[in-house]
Tab-separated table of C-alpha atoms and ligand atoms in Angstrom:
chain	number	residue	atom	x	y	z
A	10	UNK	CA	170.894	-113.171	-77.460
A	11	UNK	CA	169.396	-116.346	-75.978
A	12	UNK	CA	165.770	-116.087	-74.871
A	13	UNK	CA	163.963	-118.284	-72.408
A	14	UNK	CA	161.343	-120.756	-73.506
A	15	UNK	CA	159.197	-121.545	-70.485
A	16	UNK	CA	156.976	-124.610	-71.038
A	17	UNK	CA	154.991	-123.665	-67.929
A	18	UNK	CA	153.350	-120.758	-69.695
A	19	UNK	CA	151.799	-123.182	-72.203
A	20	UNK	CA	148.347	-124.556	-71.510
A	21	UNK	CA	149.237	-128.227	-71.467
A	22	UNK	CA	152.220	-130.315	-72.425
A	23	UNK	CA	151.299	-131.900	-75.758
A	24	UNK	CA	152.669	-130.312	-78.880
A	25	UNK	CA	151.646	-130.791	-82.523
A	26	UNK	CA	154.697	-131.859	-84.558
A	27	UNK	CA	155.593	-129.979	-87.720
A	28	UNK	CA	154.391	-132.034	-90.688
A	29	UNK	CA	154.911	-130.897	-94.267
A	30	UNK	CA	151.704	-131.011	-96.290
A	31	UNK	CA	149.617	-131.478	-93.146
A	32	UNK	CA	150.073	-128.896	-90.393
A	33	UNK	CA	148.518	-125.984	-92.227
A	34	UNK	CA	146.451	-123.312	-90.500
A	35	UNK	CA	143.189	-125.303	-90.505
A	36	UNK	CA	144.654	-128.459	-89.007
A	37	UNK	CA	146.708	-126.526	-86.464
A	38	UNK	CA	143.667	-124.622	-85.269
A	39	UNK	CA	141.667	-127.816	-84.775
A	40	UNK	CA	144.536	-129.375	-82.824
A	41	UNK	CA	144.812	-126.266	-80.645
A	42	UNK	CA	141.089	-126.397	-79.905
A	43	UNK	CA	141.439	-129.983	-78.739
A	44	UNK	CA	144.309	-129.149	-76.437
A	45	UNK	CA	147.603	-128.965	-78.335
A	46	UNK	CA	149.645	-126.567	-76.215
A	47	UNK	CA	151.868	-125.449	-79.078
A	48	UNK	CA	151.696	-125.916	-82.833
A	49	UNK	CA	154.365	-125.799	-85.540
A	50	UNK	CA	154.058	-124.685	-89.141
A	51	UNK	CA	154.949	-126.987	-91.996
A	52	UNK	CA	158.641	-126.721	-92.754
A	53	UNK	CA	159.403	-123.539	-94.641
A	54	UNK	CA	162.335	-123.127	-97.011
A	55	UNK	CA	164.707	-120.471	-95.688
A	56	UNK	CA	165.999	-119.919	-99.229
A	57	UNK	CA	162.517	-119.306	-100.616
A	58	UNK	CA	161.447	-117.129	-97.704
A	59	UNK	CA	164.593	-115.016	-97.780
A	60	UNK	CA	163.792	-114.253	-101.425
A	61	UNK	CA	160.195	-113.364	-100.585
A	62	UNK	CA	158.709	-116.236	-102.617
A	63	UNK	CA	154.972	-115.580	-102.632
A	64	UNK	CA	153.803	-119.212	-102.252
A	65	UNK	CA	156.100	-119.592	-99.255
A	66	UNK	CA	154.774	-116.430	-97.667
A	67	UNK	CA	151.230	-117.755	-98.120
A	68	UNK	CA	152.198	-120.867	-96.176
A	69	UNK	CA	152.987	-118.634	-93.205
A	70	UNK	CA	149.438	-117.365	-92.690
A	71	UNK	CA	147.949	-118.304	-89.390
A	72	UNK	CA	144.911	-117.457	-87.313
A	73	UNK	CA	145.454	-115.634	-84.021
A	74	UNK	CA	143.641	-118.467	-82.229
A	75	UNK	CA	146.469	-120.808	-83.196
A	76	UNK	CA	148.966	-119.079	-80.939
A	77	UNK	CA	151.387	-120.093	-79.593
A	78	UNK	CA	152.854	-121.070	-82.940
A	79	UNK	CA	156.392	-121.873	-84.036
A	80	UNK	CA	157.504	-121.324	-87.621
A	81	UNK	CA	159.920	-124.030	-88.706
A	82	UNK	CA	162.685	-123.261	-91.198
A	83	UNK	CA	164.846	-125.644	-93.197
A	84	UNK	CA	167.845	-124.947	-95.377
A	85	UNK	CA	171.625	-124.893	-95.303
A	86	UNK	CA	172.776	-121.292	-95.623
A	87	UNK	CA	173.033	-119.334	-92.351
A	88	UNK	CA	172.435	-116.025	-94.174
A	89	UNK	CA	169.193	-117.353	-95.699
A	90	UNK	CA	167.988	-118.365	-92.227
A	91	UNK	CA	168.915	-114.953	-90.826
A	92	UNK	CA	167.175	-113.074	-93.653
A	93	UNK	CA	164.103	-115.265	-93.252
A	94	UNK	CA	163.930	-114.540	-89.552
A	95	UNK	CA	164.291	-110.839	-90.226
A	96	UNK	CA	161.292	-111.057	-92.533
A	97	UNK	CA	159.326	-113.102	-90.000
A	98	UNK	CA	160.136	-110.582	-87.261
A	99	UNK	CA	158.925	-107.767	-89.480
A	100	UNK	CA	155.834	-109.268	-91.136
A	101	UNK	CA	154.629	-112.460	-89.487
A	102	UNK	CA	155.298	-112.304	-85.719
A	103	UNK	CA	155.112	-115.958	-84.752
A	104	UNK	CA	155.734	-116.823	-81.105
A	105	UNK	CA	158.787	-118.989	-81.753
A	106	UNK	CA	161.174	-120.058	-84.474
A	107	UNK	CA	162.212	-123.654	-84.987
A	108	UNK	CA	165.180	-124.978	-86.931
A	109	UNK	CA	164.793	-128.241	-88.833
A	110	UNK	CA	167.794	-130.501	-88.315
A	111	UNK	CA	165.816	-133.717	-88.567
A	112	UNK	CA	163.963	-134.005	-91.874
A	113	UNK	CA	164.918	-137.291	-93.590
A	114	UNK	CA	163.235	-136.592	-96.967
A	115	UNK	CA	165.606	-137.285	-99.880
A	116	UNK	CA	164.847	-133.981	-101.605
A	117	UNK	CA	165.929	-132.096	-98.476
A	118	UNK	CA	168.970	-134.149	-97.452
A	119	UNK	CA	170.381	-134.291	-100.980
A	120	UNK	CA	170.817	-130.518	-100.715
A	121	UNK	CA	172.472	-130.898	-97.321
A	122	UNK	CA	169.480	-129.741	-95.256
A	123	UNK	CA	167.352	-131.339	-92.510
A	124	UNK	CA	168.953	-134.386	-90.930
A	125	UNK	CA	171.960	-134.210	-93.311
A	126	UNK	CA	173.179	-131.326	-91.146
A	127	UNK	CA	173.654	-133.792	-88.274
A	128	UNK	CA	176.782	-134.863	-90.173
A	129	UNK	CA	178.158	-131.297	-89.932
A	130	UNK	CA	177.594	-130.006	-86.406
A	131	UNK	CA	179.724	-126.924	-87.146
A	132	UNK	CA	177.200	-125.946	-89.833
A	133	UNK	CA	174.360	-126.460	-87.368
A	134	UNK	CA	176.131	-124.121	-84.963
A	135	UNK	CA	176.572	-121.468	-87.661
A	136	UNK	CA	172.875	-121.577	-88.534
A	137	UNK	CA	171.791	-121.548	-84.892
A	138	UNK	CA	174.038	-118.591	-84.031
A	139	UNK	CA	172.909	-116.626	-87.069
A	140	UNK	CA	169.257	-117.026	-86.105
A	141	UNK	CA	169.661	-116.525	-82.362
A	142	UNK	CA	171.545	-113.272	-83.042
A	143	UNK	CA	168.655	-111.814	-85.002
A	144	UNK	CA	165.580	-113.352	-83.397
A	145	UNK	CA	163.706	-111.390	-80.755
A	146	UNK	CA	161.765	-114.532	-79.816
A	147	UNK	CA	162.978	-117.894	-78.539
A	148	UNK	CA	164.540	-120.166	-81.140
A	149	UNK	CA	163.856	-123.896	-80.871
A	150	UNK	CA	165.508	-126.711	-82.788
A	151	UNK	CA	164.352	-130.174	-83.801
A	152	UNK	CA	166.802	-133.002	-84.297
A	153	UNK	CA	166.904	-136.762	-84.817
A	154	UNK	CA	169.162	-139.054	-82.812
A	155	UNK	CA	171.771	-138.980	-85.567
A	156	UNK	CA	172.433	-139.569	-89.254
A	157	UNK	CA	172.605	-143.342	-89.061
A	158	UNK	CA	172.675	-146.173	-86.568
A	159	UNK	CA	176.155	-146.302	-85.043
A	160	UNK	CA	176.832	-142.575	-85.475
A	161	UNK	CA	174.180	-141.157	-83.146
A	162	UNK	CA	175.408	-137.728	-82.031
A	163	UNK	CA	172.231	-136.135	-80.675
A	164	UNK	CA	173.752	-135.601	-77.219
A	165	UNK	CA	176.648	-133.592	-78.653
A	166	UNK	CA	174.404	-131.710	-81.056
A	167	UNK	CA	171.951	-130.864	-78.265
A	168	UNK	CA	174.789	-129.474	-76.129
A	169	UNK	CA	176.100	-127.472	-79.068
A	170	UNK	CA	172.659	-126.023	-79.765
A	171	UNK	CA	172.249	-125.050	-76.136
A	172	UNK	CA	175.660	-123.336	-76.207
A	173	UNK	CA	174.550	-121.419	-79.311
A	174	UNK	CA	171.564	-119.989	-77.431
A	175	UNK	CA	168.805	-122.305	-78.617
A	176	UNK	CA	165.923	-122.145	-76.104
A	177	UNK	CA	164.454	-125.674	-76.343
A	178	UNK	CA	165.199	-128.885	-78.201
A	179	UNK	CA	162.791	-131.354	-79.732
A	180	UNK	CA	164.278	-134.782	-80.251
A	181	UNK	CA	162.806	-137.552	-82.424
A	182	UNK	CA	164.413	-140.771	-81.228
A	183	UNK	CA	165.313	-142.176	-84.635
A	184	UNK	CA	168.303	-141.760	-86.932
A	185	UNK	CA	167.847	-140.520	-90.484
A	186	UNK	CA	168.624	-143.966	-91.859
A	187	UNK	CA	165.738	-145.390	-89.853
A	188	UNK	CA	163.346	-142.910	-91.485
A	189	UNK	CA	160.126	-143.935	-89.675
A	190	UNK	CA	160.868	-147.633	-89.210
A	191	UNK	CA	161.313	-149.586	-85.996
A	192	UNK	CA	160.643	-148.092	-82.600
A	193	UNK	CA	161.676	-144.610	-81.490
A	194	UNK	CA	164.496	-144.644	-78.952
A	195	UNK	CA	163.253	-142.803	-75.884
A	196	UNK	CA	166.522	-143.445	-74.059
A	197	UNK	CA	168.223	-140.718	-76.095
A	198	UNK	CA	165.460	-138.304	-75.042
A	199	UNK	CA	166.143	-139.195	-71.386
A	200	UNK	CA	169.891	-138.679	-71.836
A	201	UNK	CA	169.428	-135.284	-73.459
A	202	UNK	CA	167.020	-134.266	-70.709
A	203	UNK	CA	169.569	-135.251	-68.047
A	204	UNK	CA	172.240	-133.184	-69.736
A	205	UNK	CA	170.235	-130.164	-70.883
A	206	UNK	CA	169.574	-126.939	-69.003
A	207	UNK	CA	166.939	-125.960	-71.556
A	208	UNK	CA	163.518	-127.627	-71.967
A	209	UNK	CA	163.391	-130.863	-73.933
A	210	UNK	CA	160.492	-131.926	-76.154
A	211	UNK	CA	160.241	-135.705	-76.570
A	212	UNK	CA	159.039	-137.090	-79.894
A	213	UNK	CA	158.400	-140.447	-81.479
A	214	UNK	CA	155.607	-143.007	-81.436
A	215	UNK	CA	153.213	-141.355	-78.975
A	216	UNK	CA	149.752	-142.591	-79.965
A	217	UNK	CA	147.693	-142.275	-76.771
A	218	UNK	CA	147.423	-140.515	-73.434
A	219	UNK	CA	149.053	-143.543	-71.819
A	220	UNK	CA	152.027	-143.319	-74.222
A	221	UNK	CA	152.444	-139.637	-73.417
A	222	UNK	CA	152.538	-140.383	-69.692
A	223	UNK	CA	155.029	-143.168	-70.232
A	224	UNK	CA	157.254	-140.880	-72.266
A	225	UNK	CA	157.233	-138.226	-69.545
A	226	UNK	CA	157.873	-140.822	-66.850
A	227	UNK	CA	160.661	-142.568	-68.754
A	228	UNK	CA	162.458	-139.523	-70.124
A	229	UNK	CA	161.516	-136.588	-67.874
A	230	UNK	CA	160.829	-134.546	-71.016
A	231	UNK	CA	159.082	-131.212	-70.530
A	232	UNK	CA	156.721	-131.524	-73.479
A	233	UNK	CA	155.522	-134.394	-75.643
A	234	UNK	CA	155.384	-133.894	-79.404
A	235	UNK	CA	152.818	-135.840	-81.426
A	236	UNK	CA	152.877	-136.282	-85.192
A	237	UNK	CA	151.360	-139.203	-87.083
A	238	UNK	CA	148.888	-140.257	-84.396
A	239	UNK	CA	147.115	-136.900	-84.738
A	240	UNK	CA	146.260	-137.531	-88.399
A	241	UNK	CA	142.492	-137.833	-88.560
A	242	UNK	CA	142.560	-137.722	-84.781
A	243	UNK	CA	143.178	-134.195	-83.487
A	244	UNK	CA	140.983	-135.317	-80.588
A	245	UNK	CA	144.010	-137.176	-79.276
A	246	UNK	CA	145.275	-133.904	-77.816
A	247	UNK	CA	142.335	-133.823	-75.391
A	248	UNK	CA	143.157	-137.366	-74.293
A	249	UNK	CA	146.840	-136.543	-73.843
A	250	UNK	CA	146.083	-133.315	-72.028
A	251	UNK	CA	143.936	-135.219	-69.544
A	252	UNK	CA	146.509	-137.995	-69.197
A	253	UNK	CA	149.289	-135.535	-68.419
A	254	UNK	CA	147.161	-133.515	-66.056
A	255	UNK	CA	148.241	-135.501	-63.044
A	256	UNK	CA	148.745	-134.877	-59.398
A	257	UNK	CA	150.718	-137.238	-57.199
A	258	UNK	CA	151.172	-139.533	-60.194
A	259	UNK	CA	147.414	-140.004	-60.563
A	260	UNK	CA	145.417	-138.796	-63.502
A	261	UNK	CA	142.877	-136.309	-62.233
A	262	UNK	CA	140.649	-135.939	-65.235
A	263	UNK	CA	139.487	-138.118	-68.078
A	264	UNK	CA	137.896	-137.176	-71.353
A	265	UNK	CA	135.116	-139.241	-72.894
A	266	UNK	CA	135.715	-140.378	-76.486
A	267	UNK	CA	134.591	-137.813	-79.051
A	268	UNK	CA	131.245	-138.833	-80.533
A	269	UNK	CA	130.865	-139.404	-84.280
A	270	UNK	CA	128.512	-136.431	-84.692
A	271	UNK	CA	131.141	-134.200	-83.092
A	272	UNK	CA	133.777	-135.692	-85.390
A	273	UNK	CA	131.554	-134.972	-88.385
A	274	UNK	CA	131.215	-131.340	-87.263
A	275	UNK	CA	134.996	-131.040	-87.017
A	276	UNK	CA	135.448	-132.578	-90.465
A	277	UNK	CA	132.929	-130.131	-91.949
A	278	UNK	CA	134.701	-127.201	-90.356
A	279	UNK	CA	138.072	-128.507	-91.494
A	280	UNK	CA	136.753	-128.640	-95.059
A	281	UNK	CA	135.365	-125.094	-94.777
A	282	UNK	CA	138.640	-123.676	-93.458
A	283	UNK	CA	140.662	-125.518	-96.072
A	284	UNK	CA	138.486	-124.101	-98.861
A	285	UNK	CA	138.551	-120.654	-97.318
A	286	UNK	CA	142.354	-120.691	-97.244
A	287	UNK	CA	143.069	-122.425	-100.554
A	288	UNK	CA	139.980	-122.071	-102.732
A	289	UNK	CA	137.414	-124.838	-103.294
A	290	UNK	CA	139.271	-127.121	-105.686
A	291	UNK	CA	142.656	-127.047	-103.995
A	292	UNK	CA	141.066	-126.974	-100.559
A	293	UNK	CA	139.032	-130.114	-101.313
A	294	UNK	CA	141.937	-131.894	-102.975
A	295	UNK	CA	144.186	-131.211	-100.010
A	296	UNK	CA	141.454	-132.404	-97.661
A	297	UNK	CA	141.307	-135.833	-99.300
A	298	UNK	CA	144.143	-137.316	-97.279
A	299	UNK	CA	142.651	-135.905	-94.071
A	300	UNK	CA	139.241	-137.362	-94.949
A	301	UNK	CA	140.823	-140.767	-95.483
A	302	UNK	CA	142.320	-140.525	-91.994
A	303	UNK	CA	139.171	-139.159	-90.336
A	304	UNK	CA	136.997	-142.017	-91.556
A	305	UNK	CA	139.457	-144.759	-90.680
A	306	UNK	CA	137.732	-147.366	-88.567
A	307	UNK	CA	134.183	-146.328	-89.360
A	308	UNK	CA	132.195	-149.386	-90.501
A	309	UNK	CA	131.528	-149.240	-94.223
A	310	UNK	CA	133.855	-146.318	-94.822
A	311	UNK	CA	136.475	-148.190	-96.826
A	312	UNK	CA	134.177	-148.513	-99.817
A	313	UNK	CA	133.464	-144.784	-99.866
A	314	UNK	CA	137.083	-143.746	-99.535
A	315	UNK	CA	137.666	-144.164	-103.278
A	316	UNK	CA	134.733	-141.865	-103.993
A	317	UNK	CA	136.012	-139.267	-101.572
A	318	UNK	CA	139.351	-139.303	-103.352
A	319	UNK	CA	137.564	-138.278	-106.581
A	320	UNK	CA	135.293	-135.564	-105.168
A	321	UNK	CA	136.150	-132.053	-106.314
A	322	UNK	CA	133.524	-129.892	-104.612
A	323	UNK	CA	132.294	-129.346	-101.089
A	324	UNK	CA	128.826	-130.532	-102.049
A	325	UNK	CA	130.050	-133.838	-103.492
A	326	UNK	CA	132.323	-134.411	-100.527
A	327	UNK	CA	129.631	-133.761	-97.939
A	328	UNK	CA	127.185	-135.978	-99.793
A	329	UNK	CA	129.607	-138.890	-99.581
A	330	UNK	CA	130.452	-138.192	-95.954
A	331	UNK	CA	126.771	-138.180	-95.048
A	332	UNK	CA	126.332	-141.578	-96.662
A	333	UNK	CA	128.892	-142.992	-94.253
A	334	UNK	CA	126.182	-142.548	-91.676
A	335	UNK	CA	128.398	-141.791	-88.746
A	336	UNK	CA	125.576	-139.791	-87.233
A	337	UNK	CA	124.000	-143.181	-86.512
A	338	UNK	CA	127.194	-144.882	-85.353
A	339	UNK	CA	127.753	-142.717	-82.338
A	340	UNK	CA	130.327	-143.654	-79.668
A	341	UNK	CA	132.430	-146.752	-79.956
B	429	LIG	C1	153.959	-136.578	-93.346
B	429	LIG	C2	155.018	-136.098	-92.406
B	429	LIG	C3	155.588	-134.861	-92.600
B	429	LIG	C4	156.588	-134.409	-91.740
B	429	LIG	N1	157.137	-133.165	-91.926
B	429	LIG	C5	158.038	-132.682	-91.037
B	429	LIG	C6	158.523	-131.349	-91.133
B	429	LIG	O1	158.120	-130.579	-92.001
B	429	LIG	N2	159.433	-130.947	-90.215
B	429	LIG	C7	159.896	-131.767	-89.222
B	429	LIG	O2	160.718	-131.352	-88.408
B	429	LIG	N3	159.427	-133.019	-89.093
B	429	LIG	C8	158.516	-133.484	-89.966
B	429	LIG	N4	157.997	-134.736	-89.789
B	429	LIG	C9	158.421	-135.540	-88.626
B	429	LIG	C10	157.460	-135.325	-87.437
B	429	LIG	O3	157.519	-133.979	-87.005
B	429	LIG	C11	157.833	-136.245	-86.266
B	429	LIG	O4	159.151	-135.959	-85.863
B	429	LIG	C12	157.758	-137.725	-86.636
B	429	LIG	O5	156.575	-138.011	-87.364
B	429	LIG	C13	157.815	-138.607	-85.373
B	429	LIG	O6	156.739	-138.352	-84.524
B	429	LIG	P1	155.434	-139.339	-84.465
B	429	LIG	O7	155.956	-140.712	-84.142
B	429	LIG	O8	154.596	-138.755	-83.384
B	429	LIG	O9	154.811	-139.294	-85.815
B	429	LIG	C14	157.023	-135.219	-90.659
B	429	LIG	C15	156.415	-136.459	-90.458
B	429	LIG	C16	155.417	-136.902	-91.299
B	429	LIG	C17	154.780	-138.244	-91.050
């Protein structure tokens, strides 16, 4: 049975996009603390989860403070989605489910999953119905504008998903063939919003509070989803939250830029959580990409990046980070 997804119960309108290899528990929690109103897991294989694959189940751990959280599933087989949701209902209790019909990664589309499903709307409908039938919580879906330029079918797919009982749709305004190139098409978000009776989450190329406002103004979307711009900059959610907190079209609060000492504290905590969740070696290794993003733009950081990429312990990592001297840099 269809359930309602009410964006008004969220605290804010900016949402952290699902990002494989990035939106793990630690990063999600930091984004929530800085104002993300909703966070998504990394994409989870419905096949692996339905079989109870232990590594996959580990990826589902989250901290209560992260709520509301959506678990995103990818795959092709409706029964695997349904069995996964049964397991999630029983053991994990996220707030929402999300269906991945947008991933462009070759290893996913070659098996017919992610954005490849946009070529088979009937398959999308089967998956959506199978999950909606079983889920006791709202089921969301995330799509791209189509498989390739010239065959954009997001409007039809969005309507189909709504008819299947999906509770909200996130739309990234690019086709699969565009991958991440060019500019996201916000017009398709506006068209889906005009047509849809369910909430619409706009996605693509939001990098600032001003962008988020523009997206809402241009498309009427209910929520704004942010992916790449949050890398190394979870603080962006505070900026977007303030920018979207408007009355009479005027922004009624502004946030000062986050100081470098505060950033350093966040980085340290991110490292701690990553190690806590994954063990020191894996935790540090997985932090490397985040560290590269966090230090972007700090004078003198480029030279130390290479060293950070080699560090294997917390101690080594912190030593290098301290040498960057961002305590002294303070606000831009
Ligand atoms: C590294 C990376 C991993 C991603 N993984 C996923 C994923 O697991 N599921 C998904 O639906 N989208 C995934 N995406 C797409 C994002 O959710 C988002 O749609 C896209 O980055 C566009 O938003 P942006 O312009 O704000 O980055 C990923 C994007 C990136 C850059």
